[in-house]
JSON list of C-alpha atoms in Angstrom, two decimals:
[
{"chain": "B", "resi": 1, "resn": "ASN", "atom": "CA", "xyz": [244.14, 284.98, 250.61]},
{"chain": "B", "resi": 2, "resn": "ILE", "atom": "CA", "xyz": [242.90, 282.03, 252.47]},
{"chain": "B", "resi": 3, "resn": "GLY", "atom": "CA", "xyz": [245.29, 280.28, 253.81]},
{"chain": "B", "resi": 4, "resn": "ASN", "atom": "CA", "xyz": [245.26, 283.06, 256.48]},
{"chain": "B", "resi": 5, "resn": "LEU", "atom": "CA", "xyz": [242.19, 282.17, 257.45]},
{"chain": "B", "resi": 6, "resn": "VAL", "atom": "CA", "xyz": [244.38, 279.81, 259.55]},
{"chain": "B", "resi": 7, "resn": "ALA", "atom": "CA", "xyz": [241.48, 278.51, 261.94]},
{"chain": "B", "resi": 8, "resn": "LEU", "atom": "CA", "xyz": [239.65, 277.13, 259.74]},
{"chain": "B", "resi": 9, "resn": "GLU", "atom": "CA", "xyz": [238.49, 273.68, 259.85]},
{"chain": "B", "resi": 10, "resn": "VAL", "atom": "CA", "xyz": [235.40, 273.60, 257.49]},
{"chain": "B", "resi": 11, "resn": "LEU", "atom": "CA", "xyz": [235.54, 274.80, 253.72]},
{"chain": "B", "resi": 12, "resn": "GLN", "atom": "CA", "xyz": [232.44, 273.92, 251.58]},
{"chain": "B", "resi": 13, "resn": "ALA", "atom": "CA", "xyz": [233.26, 275.19, 248.06]},
{"chain": "B", "resi": 14, "resn": "SER", "atom": "CA", "xyz": [231.27, 272.56, 246.21]},
{"chain": "B", "resi": 15, "resn": "LYS", "atom": "CA", "xyz": [228.91, 274.18, 243.17]},
{"chain": "B", "resi": 16, "resn": "THR", "atom": "CA", "xyz": [230.75, 276.93, 242.66]},
{"chain": "B", "resi": 17, "resn": "VAL", "atom": "CA", "xyz": [232.51, 278.45, 239.53]},
{"chain": "B", "resi": 18, "resn": "ILE", "atom": "CA", "xyz": [235.66, 278.27, 240.95]},
{"chain": "B", "resi": 19, "resn": "ARG", "atom": "CA", "xyz": [237.89, 276.55, 238.55]},
{"chain": "B", "resi": 20, "resn": "ARG", "atom": "CA", "xyz": [240.32, 275.32, 241.01]},
{"chain": "B", "resi": 21, "resn": "ALA", "atom": "CA", "xyz": [241.17, 275.19, 244.77]},
{"chain": "B", "resi": 22, "resn": "PRO", "atom": "CA", "xyz": [244.03, 277.99, 245.41]},
{"chain": "B", "resi": 23, "resn": "TRP", "atom": "CA", "xyz": [247.11, 276.40, 246.50]},
{"chain": "B", "resi": 24, "resn": "SER", "atom": "CA", "xyz": [246.89, 278.42, 249.79]},
{"chain": "B", "resi": 25, "resn": "ILE", "atom": "CA", "xyz": [244.28, 276.20, 251.42]},
{"chain": "B", "resi": 26, "resn": "ALA", "atom": "CA", "xyz": [246.88, 273.79, 251.78]},
{"chain": "B", "resi": 27, "resn": "LYS", "atom": "CA", "xyz": [247.89, 276.31, 254.93]},
{"chain": "B", "resi": 28, "resn": "LEU", "atom": "CA", "xyz": [244.80, 275.56, 256.31]},
{"chain": "B", "resi": 29, "resn": "SER", "atom": "CA", "xyz": [246.32, 272.87, 259.05]},
{"chain": "B", "resi": 30, "resn": "ARG", "atom": "CA", "xyz": [243.43, 272.65, 261.09]},
{"chain": "B", "resi": 31, "resn": "LEU", "atom": "CA", "xyz": [240.75, 271.83, 258.06]},
{"chain": "B", "resi": 32, "resn": "GLN", "atom": "CA", "xyz": [238.29, 268.93, 258.73]},
{"chain": "B", "resi": 33, "resn": "LEU", "atom": "CA", "xyz": [235.74, 269.26, 256.04]},
{"chain": "B", "resi": 34, "resn": "LEU", "atom": "CA", "xyz": [237.34, 270.28, 252.31]},
{"chain": "B", "resi": 35, "resn": "ALA", "atom": "CA", "xyz": [234.41, 269.89, 249.63]},
{"chain": "B", "resi": 36, "resn": "ILE", "atom": "CA", "xyz": [235.86, 271.52, 246.33]},
{"chain": "B", "resi": 37, "resn": "GLY", "atom": "CA", "xyz": [233.65, 269.51, 244.28]},
{"chain": "B", "resi": 38, "resn": "ASN", "atom": "CA", "xyz": [231.01, 269.70, 241.34]},
{"chain": "B", "resi": 39, "resn": "SER", "atom": "CA", "xyz": [231.98, 272.78, 240.11]},
{"chain": "B", "resi": 40, "resn": "SER", "atom": "CA", "xyz": [230.39, 273.92, 236.92]},
{"chain": "B", "resi": 41, "resn": "TYR", "atom": "CA", "xyz": [233.55, 274.51, 235.84]},
{"chain": "B", "resi": 42, "resn": "THR", "atom": "CA", "xyz": [236.19, 270.88, 235.86]},
{"chain": "B", "resi": 43, "resn": "PRO", "atom": "CA", "xyz": [237.68, 270.07, 232.37]},
{"chain": "B", "resi": 44, "resn": "GLU", "atom": "CA", "xyz": [238.73, 266.65, 232.44]},
{"chain": "B", "resi": 45, "resn": "GLY", "atom": "CA", "xyz": [241.91, 266.12, 233.67]},
{"chain": "B", "resi": 46, "resn": "LEU", "atom": "CA", "xyz": [242.37, 268.92, 235.81]},
{"chain": "B", "resi": 47, "resn": "LEU", "atom": "CA", "xyz": [243.52, 266.76, 239.00]},
{"chain": "B", "resi": 48, "resn": "HIS", "atom": "CA", "xyz": [246.43, 268.15, 239.93]},
{"chain": "B", "resi": 49, "resn": "SER", "atom": "CA", "xyz": [245.40, 272.07, 238.94]},
{"chain": "B", "resi": 50, "resn": "ALA", "atom": "CA", "xyz": [242.67, 271.55, 241.16]},
{"chain": "B", "resi": 51, "resn": "CYS", "atom": "CA", "xyz": [243.07, 270.35, 243.73]},
{"chain": "B", "resi": 52, "resn": "PRO", "atom": "CA", "xyz": [246.47, 271.14, 246.48]},
{"chain": "B", "resi": 53, "resn": "PRO", "atom": "CA", "xyz": [249.05, 268.91, 247.97]},
{"chain": "B", "resi": 54, "resn": "LEU", "atom": "CA", "xyz": [246.67, 266.25, 250.17]},
{"chain": "B", "resi": 55, "resn": "SER", "atom": "CA", "xyz": [249.42, 265.34, 252.14]},
{"chain": "B", "resi": 56, "resn": "ARG", "atom": "CA", "xyz": [248.94, 268.90, 253.75]},
{"chain": "B", "resi": 57, "resn": "PHE", "atom": "CA", "xyz": [245.61, 268.27, 255.67]},
{"chain": "B", "resi": 58, "resn": "ASP", "atom": "CA", "xyz": [246.35, 265.83, 258.52]},
{"chain": "B", "resi": 59, "resn": "ASP", "atom": "CA", "xyz": [243.41, 266.60, 260.62]},
{"chain": "B", "resi": 60, "resn": "LEU", "atom": "CA", "xyz": [241.32, 266.42, 257.37]},
{"chain": "B", "resi": 61, "resn": "ARG", "atom": "CA", "xyz": [238.11, 264.31, 258.42]},
{"chain": "B", "resi": 62, "resn": "ALA", "atom": "CA", "xyz": [236.07, 264.69, 255.12]},
{"chain": "B", "resi": 63, "resn": "LEU", "atom": "CA", "xyz": [236.90, 265.15, 251.69]},
{"chain": "B", "resi": 64, "resn": "SER", "atom": "CA", "xyz": [234.59, 265.42, 248.89]},
{"chain": "B", "resi": 65, "resn": "LEU", "atom": "CA", "xyz": [236.31, 265.63, 245.18]},
{"chain": "B", "resi": 66, "resn": "SER", "atom": "CA", "xyz": [233.15, 264.96, 243.60]},
{"chain": "B", "resi": 67, "resn": "ASN", "atom": "CA", "xyz": [232.64, 265.06, 239.78]},
{"chain": "B", "resi": 68, "resn": "MET", "atom": "CA", "xyz": [235.58, 266.68, 238.82]},
{"chain": "B", "resi": 69, "resn": "ASN", "atom": "CA", "xyz": [236.27, 264.94, 235.93]},
{"chain": "B", "resi": 70, "resn": "MET", "atom": "CA", "xyz": [239.45, 263.36, 237.58]},
{"chain": "B", "resi": 71, "resn": "ILE", "atom": "CA", "xyz": [241.60, 260.92, 235.71]},
{"chain": "B", "resi": 72, "resn": "GLU", "atom": "CA", "xyz": [243.65, 259.85, 238.33]},
{"chain": "B", "resi": 73, "resn": "ILE", "atom": "CA", "xyz": [243.61, 260.29, 242.08]},
{"chain": "B", "resi": 74, "resn": "PRO", "atom": "CA", "xyz": [247.16, 260.57, 243.93]},
{"chain": "B", "resi": 75, "resn": "ASN", "atom": "CA", "xyz": [249.06, 258.44, 245.83]},
{"chain": "B", "resi": 76, "resn": "SER", "atom": "CA", "xyz": [249.40, 260.74, 248.02]},
{"chain": "B", "resi": 77, "resn": "ILE", "atom": "CA", "xyz": [245.86, 260.27, 249.23]},
{"chain": "B", "resi": 78, "resn": "GLY", "atom": "CA", "xyz": [246.87, 257.45, 251.35]},
{"chain": "B", "resi": 79, "resn": "ASN", "atom": "CA", "xyz": [248.80, 259.93, 253.11]},
{"chain": "B", "resi": 80, "resn": "LEU", "atom": "CA", "xyz": [245.12, 261.64, 255.30]},
{"chain": "B", "resi": 81, "resn": "TRP", "atom": "CA", "xyz": [245.40, 259.99, 258.41]},
{"chain": "B", "resi": 82, "resn": "ASN", "atom": "CA", "xyz": [243.03, 260.95, 259.92]},
{"chain": "B", "resi": 83, "resn": "LEU", "atom": "CA", "xyz": [240.12, 260.60, 256.66]},
{"chain": "B", "resi": 84, "resn": "LEU", "atom": "CA", "xyz": [237.32, 258.54, 257.74]},
{"chain": "B", "resi": 85, "resn": "GLU", "atom": "CA", "xyz": [234.91, 259.74, 254.70]},
{"chain": "B", "resi": 86, "resn": "LEU", "atom": "CA", "xyz": [236.10, 260.41, 251.19]},
{"chain": "B", "resi": 87, "resn": "ASP", "atom": "CA", "xyz": [233.72, 261.30, 248.30]},
{"chain": "B", "resi": 88, "resn": "LEU", "atom": "CA", "xyz": [235.09, 260.71, 245.02]},
{"chain": "B", "resi": 89, "resn": "SER", "atom": "CA", "xyz": [232.07, 259.99, 243.31]},
{"chain": "B", "resi": 90, "resn": "GLY", "atom": "CA", "xyz": [231.06, 260.91, 239.39]},
{"chain": "B", "resi": 91, "resn": "ASN", "atom": "CA", "xyz": [234.71, 261.02, 238.56]},
{"chain": "B", "resi": 92, "resn": "ASN", "atom": "CA", "xyz": [236.78, 259.41, 235.26]},
{"chain": "B", "resi": 93, "resn": "PHE", "atom": "CA", "xyz": [239.30, 257.41, 236.62]},
{"chain": "B", "resi": 94, "resn": "LYS", "atom": "CA", "xyz": [240.18, 254.04, 235.89]},
{"chain": "B", "resi": 95, "resn": "PHE", "atom": "CA", "xyz": [242.04, 253.41, 239.49]},
{"chain": "B", "resi": 96, "resn": "VAL", "atom": "CA", "xyz": [241.61, 253.65, 242.76]},
{"chain": "B", "resi": 97, "resn": "PRO", "atom": "CA", "xyz": [245.52, 254.27, 244.02]},
{"chain": "B", "resi": 98, "resn": "ALA", "atom": "CA", "xyz": [246.60, 250.87, 246.42]},
{"chain": "B", "resi": 99, "resn": "SER", "atom": "CA", "xyz": [247.51, 253.46, 248.59]},
{"chain": "B", "resi": 100, "resn": "ILE", "atom": "CA", "xyz": [243.81, 253.84, 249.86]},
{"chain": "B", "resi": 101, "resn": "LYS", "atom": "CA", "xyz": [244.82, 250.64, 252.26]},
{"chain": "B", "resi": 102, "resn": "ARG", "atom": "CA", "xyz": [246.74, 253.13, 254.56]},
{"chain": "B", "resi": 103, "resn": "LEU", "atom": "CA", "xyz": [243.27, 254.83, 255.60]},
{"chain": "B", "resi": 104, "resn": "THR", "atom": "CA", "xyz": [243.24, 253.21, 259.18]},
{"chain": "B", "resi": 105, "resn": "LYS", "atom": "CA", "xyz": [240.53, 255.58, 259.97]},
{"chain": "B", "resi": 106, "resn": "LEU", "atom": "CA", "xyz": [238.47, 255.07, 256.87]},
{"chain": "B", "resi": 107, "resn": "ASN", "atom": "CA", "xyz": [235.07, 254.69, 256.90]},
{"chain": "B", "resi": 108, "resn": "ARG", "atom": "CA", "xyz": [232.54, 255.55, 254.13]},
{"chain": "B", "resi": 109, "resn": "LEU", "atom": "CA", "xyz": [233.97, 255.74, 250.22]},
{"chain": "B", "resi": 110, "resn": "ASN", "atom": "CA", "xyz": [231.83, 257.26, 247.99]},
{"chain": "B", "resi": 111, "resn": "LEU", "atom": "CA", "xyz": [232.20, 255.81, 244.23]},
{"chain": "B", "resi": 112, "resn": "ASN", "atom": "CA", "xyz": [229.36, 256.24, 242.49]},
{"chain": "B", "resi": 113, "resn": "ASN", "atom": "CA", "xyz": [228.40, 257.36, 239.09]},
{"chain": "B", "resi": 114, "resn": "CYS", "atom": "CA", "xyz": [232.29, 256.38, 238.40]},
{"chain": "B", "resi": 115, "resn": "GLN", "atom": "CA", "xyz": [231.97, 254.71, 235.38]},
{"chain": "B", "resi": 116, "resn": "ARG", "atom": "CA", "xyz": [234.80, 254.44, 233.82]},
{"chain": "B", "resi": 117, "resn": "LEU", "atom": "CA", "xyz": [236.69, 252.74, 237.11]},
{"chain": "B", "resi": 118, "resn": "GLN", "atom": "CA", "xyz": [237.26, 249.18, 236.47]},
{"chain": "B", "resi": 119, "resn": "ALA", "atom": "CA", "xyz": [238.27, 247.62, 239.43]},
{"chain": "B", "resi": 120, "resn": "LEU", "atom": "CA", "xyz": [239.09, 248.54, 242.71]},
{"chain": "B", "resi": 121, "resn": "PRO", "atom": "CA", "xyz": [242.22, 247.92, 244.91]},
{"chain": "B", "resi": 122, "resn": "ASP", "atom": "CA", "xyz": [243.05, 244.28, 246.10]},
{"chain": "B", "resi": 123, "resn": "GLU", "atom": "CA", "xyz": [243.40, 245.68, 249.92]},
{"chain": "B", "resi": 124, "resn": "LEU", "atom": "CA", "xyz": [241.31, 249.13, 251.31]},
{"chain": "B", "resi": 125, "resn": "PRO", "atom": "CA", "xyz": [240.71, 250.43, 254.55]},
{"chain": "B", "resi": 126, "resn": "ARG", "atom": "CA", "xyz": [240.25, 247.85, 257.69]},
{"chain": "B", "resi": 127, "resn": "GLY", "atom": "CA", "xyz": [237.44, 250.02, 258.83]},
{"chain": "B", "resi": 128, "resn": "LEU", "atom": "CA", "xyz": [236.14, 250.35, 255.70]},
{"chain": "B", "resi": 129, "resn": "LEU", "atom": "CA", "xyz": [232.04, 249.94, 256.55]},
{"chain": "B", "resi": 130, "resn": "TYR", "atom": "CA", "xyz": [230.42, 251.56, 253.33]},
{"chain": "B", "resi": 131, "resn": "ILE", "atom": "CA", "xyz": [231.27, 251.61, 250.02]},
{"chain": "B", "resi": 132, "resn": "TYR", "atom": "CA", "xyz": [229.03, 252.84, 247.57]},
{"chain": "B", "resi": 133, "resn": "ILE", "atom": "CA", "xyz": [229.52, 251.63, 243.85]},
{"chain": "B", "resi": 134, "resn": "HIS", "atom": "CA", "xyz": [226.01, 252.47, 242.05]},
{"chain": "B", "resi": 135, "resn": "GLY", "atom": "CA", "xyz": [226.30, 252.74, 238.39]},
{"chain": "B", "resi": 136, "resn": "CYS", "atom": "CA", "xyz": [230.39, 251.83, 237.97]},
{"chain": "B", "resi": 137, "resn": "THR", "atom": "CA", "xyz": [229.32, 250.74, 234.58]},
{"chain": "B", "resi": 138, "resn": "SER", "atom": "CA", "xyz": [232.60, 249.92, 233.31]},
{"chain": "B", "resi": 139, "resn": "LEU", "atom": "CA", "xyz": [233.84, 248.18, 237.39]},
{"chain": "B", "resi": 140, "resn": "VAL", "atom": "CA", "xyz": [234.62, 244.58, 236.73]},
{"chain": "B", "resi": 141, "resn": "SER", "atom": "CA", "xyz": [236.45, 243.63, 240.00]},
{"chain": "B", "resi": 142, "resn": "ILE", "atom": "CA", "xyz": [235.74, 244.12, 243.62]},
{"chain": "B", "resi": 143, "resn": "SER", "atom": "CA", "xyz": [237.20, 241.24, 245.57]},
{"chain": "B", "resi": 144, "resn": "GLY", "atom": "CA", "xyz": [239.28, 243.84, 248.23]},
{"chain": "B", "resi": 145, "resn": "CYS", "atom": "CA", "xyz": [235.40, 244.64, 249.59]},
{"chain": "B", "resi": 146, "resn": "PHE", "atom": "CA", "xyz": [235.19, 241.11, 251.18]},
{"chain": "B", "resi": 147, "resn": "ASN", "atom": "CA", "xyz": [239.06, 241.13, 252.88]},
{"chain": "B", "resi": 148, "resn": "GLN", "atom": "CA", "xyz": [237.21, 243.80, 255.10]},
{"chain": "B", "resi": 149, "resn": "TYR", "atom": "CA", "xyz": [235.95, 242.63, 258.53]},
{"chain": "B", "resi": 150, "resn": "CYS", "atom": "CA", "xyz": [233.87, 245.43, 259.01]},
{"chain": "B", "resi": 151, "resn": "LEU", "atom": "CA", "xyz": [231.81, 245.99, 256.07]},
{"chain": "B", "resi": 152, "resn": "ARG", "atom": "CA", "xyz": [228.39, 246.30, 257.01]},
{"chain": "B", "resi": 153, "resn": "ASN", "atom": "CA", "xyz": [227.46, 247.84, 253.69]},
{"chain": "B", "resi": 154, "resn": "LEU", "atom": "CA", "xyz": [227.51, 247.70, 250.02]},
{"chain": "B", "resi": 155, "resn": "VAL", "atom": "CA", "xyz": [225.47, 249.28, 247.50]},
{"chain": "B", "resi": 156, "resn": "ALA", "atom": "CA", "xyz": [226.51, 248.00, 243.87]},
{"chain": "B", "resi": 157, "resn": "SER", "atom": "CA", "xyz": [222.96, 248.70, 242.02]},
{"chain": "B", "resi": 158, "resn": "ASN", "atom": "CA", "xyz": [223.68, 248.88, 237.87]},
{"chain": "B", "resi": 159, "resn": "CYS", "atom": "CA", "xyz": [227.50, 248.03, 238.05]},
{"chain": "B", "resi": 160, "resn": "TYR", "atom": "CA", "xyz": [226.37, 245.64, 234.52]},
{"chain": "B", "resi": 161, "resn": "ASN", "atom": "CA", "xyz": [230.62, 244.38, 234.02]},
{"chain": "B", "resi": 162, "resn": "LEU", "atom": "CA", "xyz": [231.00, 242.82, 236.89]},
{"chain": "B", "resi": 163, "resn": "ASP", "atom": "CA", "xyz": [231.90, 239.39, 236.96]},
{"chain": "B", "resi": 164, "resn": "GLN", "atom": "CA", "xyz": [231.64, 236.11, 238.03]},
{"chain": "B", "resi": 165, "resn": "ALA", "atom": "CA", "xyz": [233.77, 236.11, 240.50]},
{"chain": "B", "resi": 166, "resn": "ALA", "atom": "CA", "xyz": [232.03, 239.29, 241.69]},
{"chain": "B", "resi": 167, "resn": "ARG", "atom": "CA", "xyz": [229.02, 238.28, 241.52]},
{"chain": "B", "resi": 168, "resn": "ILE", "atom": "CA", "xyz": [229.59, 235.00, 243.44]},
{"chain": "B", "resi": 169, "resn": "LEU", "atom": "CA", "xyz": [230.88, 237.09, 246.33]},
{"chain": "B", "resi": 170, "resn": "ILE", "atom": "CA", "xyz": [228.19, 239.64, 246.15]},
{"chain": "B", "resi": 171, "resn": "HIS", "atom": "CA", "xyz": [225.62, 236.45, 246.47]},
{"chain": "B", "resi": 172, "resn": "ARG", "atom": "CA", "xyz": [227.81, 235.31, 248.85]},
{"chain": "B", "resi": 173, "resn": "ASN", "atom": "CA", "xyz": [227.47, 238.39, 251.66]},
{"chain": "B", "resi": 174, "resn": "MET", "atom": "CA", "xyz": [224.41, 238.86, 251.17]},
{"chain": "B", "resi": 175, "resn": "LYS", "atom": "CA", "xyz": [223.52, 235.25, 252.46]},
{"chain": "B", "resi": 176, "resn": "LEU", "atom": "CA", "xyz": [226.22, 235.56, 255.31]},
{"chain": "B", "resi": 177, "resn": "GLU", "atom": "CA", "xyz": [223.75, 239.13, 256.32]},
{"chain": "B", "resi": 178, "resn": "SER", "atom": "CA", "xyz": [220.99, 237.29, 256.02]},
{"chain": "B", "resi": 179, "resn": "ALA", "atom": "CA", "xyz": [221.97, 234.77, 258.28]},
{"chain": "B", "resi": 180, "resn": "LYS", "atom": "CA", "xyz": [223.14, 236.75, 261.36]},
{"chain": "B", "resi": 181, "resn": "PRO", "atom": "CA", "xyz": [220.88, 237.28, 263.94]}
]
């Protein structure tokens, strides 16, 4: 039983045949890195059965749930207070929950190739440094990205449906970046 490994800090189970994470991993209170994405078998919409309650991981610093065919991100993701890096790339959700703004320590958000993603929340974590949205072909609005004081890097290539406001914001941001000494 993996739940008996109470001192475990890293659980790297990406690219395996595991169909879902065992609920007993919720007992791993010292877990700092959890990577369960890129499973060779993940039916669409398996989010709630594939992932134990996220609010149980108080010390989690990095979470990878990439390529899991998730159609919804749970609001409880906002309870991962110590999270620094979040990889949700390659999933099928349309929206990122507003609760993500509570991740005040988050500095890296990977949403690459979330082809159904339509908009980012109006508010993102204030300390966010890097946002990756490459290949988000349904993405229309990204206004929340530019309310960030710390944002250093926005990768937004192949986002073909961005509205005019988003394109203007990106263009303006590029000008501001090139004007910095």
